[in-house]
Every structure is written in structure tokens, then in C-alpha cells.
Amino acid sequence: MERYGVVFAFNGREPRFSIPDFDHPEASLMLRSGTFPDRFSVDPWVICANTPDLLHITELHQFDVRNDPYEDATWQDYSATFPIHAKTPAGPVLDIRPEIHGTNLFHQNGTVDGRWFGWSTWMGIPTPGQTTVFYTICARPEPDETREQTAEFLDYVLKLEMSIASEDVPIFASMRYTPGNLTRGDRVLARFFEYLRTFPRSHPSADFLK
């Protein structure tokens, strides 16, 4: 199916979940889609696990978190949500609702300094152990705002999201999860690993895979 100017395909007979929506109708949004310039030398689930790794939000990104993300996390059959309300080191305040759908789709609605934006990334596997990351970022034009002004806001939030992602990228290459090493601060991450382990295979040959 086509959404946000991108063609999505589900590798199975029947999709287990729908492409997630933004908070506002697509026709009312200015959207921009693209591809991260480099491949990542990890599988998509490793990148998705970065979101429920709540400790890294304060330790790596140095966010001043104002909510309790451990209590606010919610779980569905084929997705999970991790709300974050935080001030970034550079000053902008994020009130966002990141979600993981399946094992390779990140989706987010929320605000930066009170203005809404949407951000979604999904991962493909061009070769085993490699991930290509695609993205869509969007904003809703403000009343009496010109198209150029909305585009400037999109530039701003894209730069903000990319700057946050740039702090994660060097870690992906050397990231290795070892059983038995998680702490109490990793309890949401631990539950996400269980979500991954029990996620049903949808490939038509699933009965023959181990």
C-alpha cells in the first residue's frame, strides 16, 4: 500500500498491523520523505530496541525527563508506546509519543515547544545483518503561515531528529546484548525483548523456519 509517498509491503499473507496514522489527516500535512545516507550494520530490531532502552534517553542524550516513562509505557499485541516529555540539552522541549510497530517500524506523534510534528522511520534489510532506514517527517501548517514557513519548521525538526539520531549511530556498530546483564533500569527494555521473542512469524514459510 502507498502512504506518505512511500510504498509499503508486508512479507506475509495477511498484515498483522496497519501502517500507523499521524494525529492529523494526511491531506492536511506537509510531508517530506527520504532515506538515511548510510546502511547500519545491525538488524532492524536492534535499532527499534533503542526506543524502549529508556536509560539511554537520560544517559546518552542527556534529556531532562519530566514524566515517568517506565510507568507510561503501554503494550499492544503488535506494537508498544513509550511517551516522553523532556527538555533537550539544546533547550527545545519535546512532548512525544514514540511507538514501535512490528519489529521494524518506529512511529512518533508529538510536539516540540508546543508545535505538533510527526516522524516515522521504517527499516528494510537489503542484505543479512544490514539495515536501510527510511523516514517521513511532517507538520501541519499554522493559520496564515506560508508554505515556505512550514517548510522552515520541517527543516528545523528534521535537523533536531537527525542530531538526536547521530548520537545513537556510532553505538549501533558495537552494540551487543548479553543475557543476564540487564538491570532494573532496563525493565522496559527487557519486556521489549520478550515482545520480540514472542512476535509471530508471518512469512509463508514460517512453519519451516526455526
Tab-separated table of C-alpha atoms in Angstrom:
chain	number	residue	atom	x	y	z
A	1	MET	CA	0.000	0.000	0.000
A	2	GLU	CA	1.014	3.623	-0.528
A	3	ARG	CA	1.234	6.031	2.416
A	4	TYR	CA	3.128	9.293	2.798
A	5	GLY	CA	4.549	8.979	-0.720
A	6	VAL	CA	6.105	5.603	0.143
A	7	VAL	CA	5.135	2.085	-0.954
A	8	PHE	CA	4.946	-0.392	1.957
A	9	ALA	CA	4.932	-4.187	1.559
A	10	PHE	CA	4.168	-6.800	4.208
A	11	ASN	CA	6.161	-10.011	3.836
A	12	GLY	CA	3.343	-12.419	4.576
A	13	ARG	CA	-0.144	-13.446	3.520
A	14	GLU	CA	-2.029	-11.028	5.817
A	15	PRO	CA	-0.622	-7.931	7.576
A	16	ARG	CA	-0.708	-8.227	11.359
A	17	PHE	CA	-0.948	-4.454	11.819
A	18	SER	CA	-1.785	-1.370	9.786
A	19	ILE	CA	0.588	1.416	8.806
A	20	PRO	CA	0.190	3.808	11.783
A	21	ASP	CA	-1.507	7.161	11.332
A	22	PHE	CA	-0.381	10.618	12.268
A	23	ASP	CA	-2.632	12.660	14.551
A	24	HIS	CA	-3.934	14.736	11.624
A	25	PRO	CA	-5.265	13.743	8.182
A	26	GLU	CA	-2.532	13.208	5.619
A	27	ALA	CA	-4.144	15.714	3.245
A	28	SER	CA	-3.694	18.480	5.835
A	29	LEU	CA	0.036	17.882	6.284
A	30	MET	CA	3.240	18.925	4.617
A	31	LEU	CA	5.278	15.738	4.337
A	32	ARG	CA	8.861	15.007	3.432
A	33	SER	CA	10.272	11.504	2.944
A	34	GLY	CA	13.839	10.352	2.492
A	35	THR	CA	16.483	7.739	3.255
A	36	PHE	CA	19.296	7.792	5.793
A	37	PRO	CA	22.516	8.093	3.777
A	38	ASP	CA	24.285	5.079	5.283
A	39	ARG	CA	23.338	1.485	5.950
A	40	PHE	CA	23.515	0.247	9.525
A	41	SER	CA	25.427	-2.954	10.309
A	42	VAL	CA	22.723	-4.345	12.596
A	43	ASP	CA	19.301	-5.910	12.153
A	44	PRO	CA	16.219	-3.640	12.341
A	45	TRP	CA	15.137	-4.918	15.768
A	46	VAL	CA	18.381	-3.559	17.281
A	47	ILE	CA	17.501	-0.065	16.070
A	48	CYS	CA	13.923	-0.452	17.350
A	49	ALA	CA	15.222	-1.615	20.757
A	50	ASN	CA	16.861	1.790	21.112
A	51	THR	CA	13.443	3.323	21.919
A	52	PRO	CA	12.499	1.174	24.964
A	53	ASP	CA	16.100	1.484	26.219
A	54	LEU	CA	14.902	4.277	28.487
A	55	LEU	CA	18.194	4.693	30.342
A	56	HIS	CA	19.909	5.916	27.200
A	57	ILE	CA	17.493	8.867	26.977
A	58	THR	CA	18.984	10.402	30.110
A	59	GLU	CA	22.494	8.918	29.984
A	60	LEU	CA	23.341	9.345	26.299
A	61	HIS	CA	21.026	12.116	25.106
A	62	GLN	CA	21.042	13.939	28.460
A	63	PHE	CA	17.294	14.650	28.305
A	64	ASP	CA	15.711	16.234	31.381
A	65	VAL	CA	12.702	13.899	31.561
A	66	ARG	CA	9.554	15.324	33.194
A	67	ASN	CA	7.285	12.236	33.081
A	68	ASP	CA	7.753	8.644	34.279
A	69	PRO	CA	8.433	6.751	31.031
A	70	TYR	CA	8.655	3.438	32.894
A	71	GLU	CA	5.069	3.742	34.125
A	72	ASP	CA	3.754	5.393	30.958
A	73	ALA	CA	4.870	2.637	28.556
A	74	THR	CA	1.953	0.631	27.134
A	75	TRP	CA	1.884	-2.650	25.244
A	76	GLN	CA	-0.352	-3.949	22.480
A	77	ASP	CA	-0.300	-7.241	20.540
A	78	TYR	CA	1.834	-5.912	17.698
A	79	SER	CA	3.072	-2.554	18.986
A	80	ALA	CA	4.296	-0.677	22.057
A	81	THR	CA	4.209	3.008	23.057
A	82	PHE	CA	6.789	4.931	25.099
A	83	PRO	CA	5.659	8.528	25.890
A	84	ILE	CA	8.426	11.021	26.671
A	85	HIS	CA	8.108	14.582	27.976
A	86	ALA	CA	11.573	16.087	28.237
A	87	LYS	CA	13.763	19.114	27.763
A	88	THR	CA	16.695	18.519	25.437
A	89	PRO	CA	20.201	19.801	26.268
A	90	ALA	CA	19.907	22.381	23.478
A	91	GLY	CA	16.700	23.767	25.004
A	92	PRO	CA	13.713	22.536	22.934
A	93	VAL	CA	11.017	20.741	24.933
A	94	LEU	CA	9.674	17.519	23.439
A	95	ASP	CA	6.312	16.033	24.364
A	96	ILE	CA	6.274	12.985	22.132
A	97	ARG	CA	4.653	9.576	21.797
A	98	PRO	CA	7.135	7.161	20.194
A	99	GLU	CA	5.783	3.789	19.102
A	100	ILE	CA	7.276	0.577	17.750
A	101	HIS	CA	5.058	-1.372	15.353
A	102	GLY	CA	6.041	-4.901	14.479
A	103	THR	CA	9.808	-5.263	14.738
A	104	ASN	CA	10.994	-2.714	12.190
A	105	LEU	CA	8.763	0.380	12.251
A	106	PHE	CA	9.187	3.425	14.509
A	107	HIS	CA	6.367	5.986	14.568
A	108	GLN	CA	6.011	9.200	16.546
A	109	ASN	CA	3.454	11.952	17.133
A	110	GLY	CA	4.098	14.885	19.438
A	111	THR	CA	5.207	18.453	19.871
A	112	VAL	CA	8.416	20.443	20.060
A	113	ASP	CA	7.973	23.609	22.119
A	114	GLY	CA	4.223	23.156	21.792
A	115	ARG	CA	4.039	22.761	17.990
A	116	TRP	CA	2.931	19.425	16.545
A	117	PHE	CA	5.031	17.324	14.189
A	118	GLY	CA	5.145	13.704	13.077
A	119	TRP	CA	8.169	11.489	12.488
A	120	SER	CA	8.234	7.921	11.231
A	121	THR	CA	11.081	5.586	10.284
A	122	TRP	CA	10.910	2.069	8.923
A	123	MET	CA	13.680	-0.371	8.219
A	124	GLY	CA	14.455	-2.661	5.324
A	125	ILE	CA	17.040	-5.454	5.115
A	126	PRO	CA	18.981	-5.116	1.834
A	127	THR	CA	21.356	-7.932	2.898
A	128	PRO	CA	21.561	-10.080	6.073
A	129	GLY	CA	22.839	-8.064	9.014
A	130	GLN	CA	22.333	-4.747	7.211
A	131	THR	CA	19.536	-2.199	7.635
A	132	THR	CA	18.418	0.642	5.411
A	133	VAL	CA	16.381	3.297	7.243
A	134	PHE	CA	13.709	5.359	5.509
A	135	TYR	CA	11.822	8.253	7.083
A	136	THR	CA	8.866	10.597	6.783
A	137	ILE	CA	8.637	13.837	8.715
A	138	CYS	CA	5.572	16.060	8.629
A	139	ALA	CA	3.987	19.199	10.043
A	140	ARG	CA	0.600	20.865	9.887
A	141	PRO	CA	0.671	24.433	8.541
A	142	GLU	CA	-0.241	27.048	11.112
A	143	PRO	CA	-3.042	29.555	10.328
A	144	ASP	CA	-1.794	32.313	7.992
A	145	GLU	CA	1.561	30.536	7.625
A	146	THR	CA	3.158	30.457	4.187
A	147	ARG	CA	4.345	27.219	2.606
A	148	GLU	CA	7.914	28.446	2.975
A	149	GLN	CA	7.445	28.990	6.716
A	150	THR	CA	6.038	25.481	7.173
A	151	ALA	CA	8.996	24.119	5.220
A	152	GLU	CA	11.362	26.011	7.531
A	153	PHE	CA	9.743	24.335	10.534
A	154	LEU	CA	10.151	20.954	8.834
A	155	ASP	CA	13.834	21.759	8.292
A	156	TYR	CA	14.137	22.579	11.982
A	157	VAL	CA	12.531	19.388	13.311
A	158	LEU	CA	14.374	17.223	10.758
A	159	LYS	CA	17.671	18.706	11.943
A	160	LEU	CA	16.635	18.102	15.565
A	161	GLU	CA	15.682	14.460	14.939
A	162	MET	CA	18.840	13.806	12.926
A	163	SER	CA	21.021	15.349	15.631
A	164	ILE	CA	19.475	13.006	18.212
A	165	ALA	CA	19.888	10.013	15.886
A	166	SER	CA	23.522	10.943	15.216
A	167	GLU	CA	24.299	10.275	18.877
A	168	ASP	CA	22.946	6.730	18.536
A	169	VAL	CA	24.564	5.776	15.229
A	170	PRO	CA	28.153	5.202	16.494
A	171	ILE	CA	26.816	2.875	19.201
A	172	PHE	CA	24.859	0.616	16.848
A	173	ALA	CA	28.021	-0.737	15.220
A	174	SER	CA	29.367	-2.130	18.506
A	175	MET	CA	26.100	-2.904	20.309
A	176	ARG	CA	25.883	-6.457	21.666
A	177	TYR	CA	23.192	-7.679	24.063
A	178	THR	CA	24.352	-10.317	26.543
A	179	PRO	CA	21.783	-12.351	28.529
A	180	GLY	CA	21.935	-11.739	32.254
A	181	ASN	CA	23.343	-8.221	32.112
A	182	LEU	CA	20.136	-6.181	32.319
A	183	THR	CA	19.431	-4.074	35.402
A	184	ARG	CA	16.212	-2.797	36.997
A	185	GLY	CA	16.595	0.343	34.876
A	186	ASP	CA	16.343	-1.931	31.809
A	187	ARG	CA	12.983	-3.431	32.793
A	188	VAL	CA	11.091	-1.844	29.889
A	189	LEU	CA	13.827	-2.985	27.509
A	190	ALA	CA	13.582	-6.492	28.980
A	191	ARG	CA	9.864	-6.562	28.294
A	192	PHE	CA	10.531	-5.400	24.726
A	193	PHE	CA	12.918	-8.331	24.251
A	194	GLU	CA	10.110	-10.656	25.328
A	195	TYR	CA	7.826	-8.889	22.839
A	196	LEU	CA	10.426	-9.611	20.144
A	197	ARG	CA	10.910	-13.250	21.162
A	198	THR	CA	7.183	-13.987	21.056
A	199	PHE	CA	6.347	-11.932	17.960
A	200	PRO	CA	4.697	-14.336	15.485
A	201	ARG	CA	6.372	-15.065	12.167
A	202	SER	CA	4.264	-14.045	9.187
A	203	HIS	CA	6.387	-15.302	6.321
A	204	PRO	CA	4.586	-18.005	4.282
A	205	SER	CA	7.408	-20.451	5.108
A	206	ALA	CA	7.181	-19.735	8.867
A	207	ASP	CA	6.295	-23.356	9.673
A	208	PHE	CA	9.637	-24.447	8.206
A	209	LEU	CA	11.787	-21.835	9.958
A	210	LYS	CA	13.447	-22.312	13.345
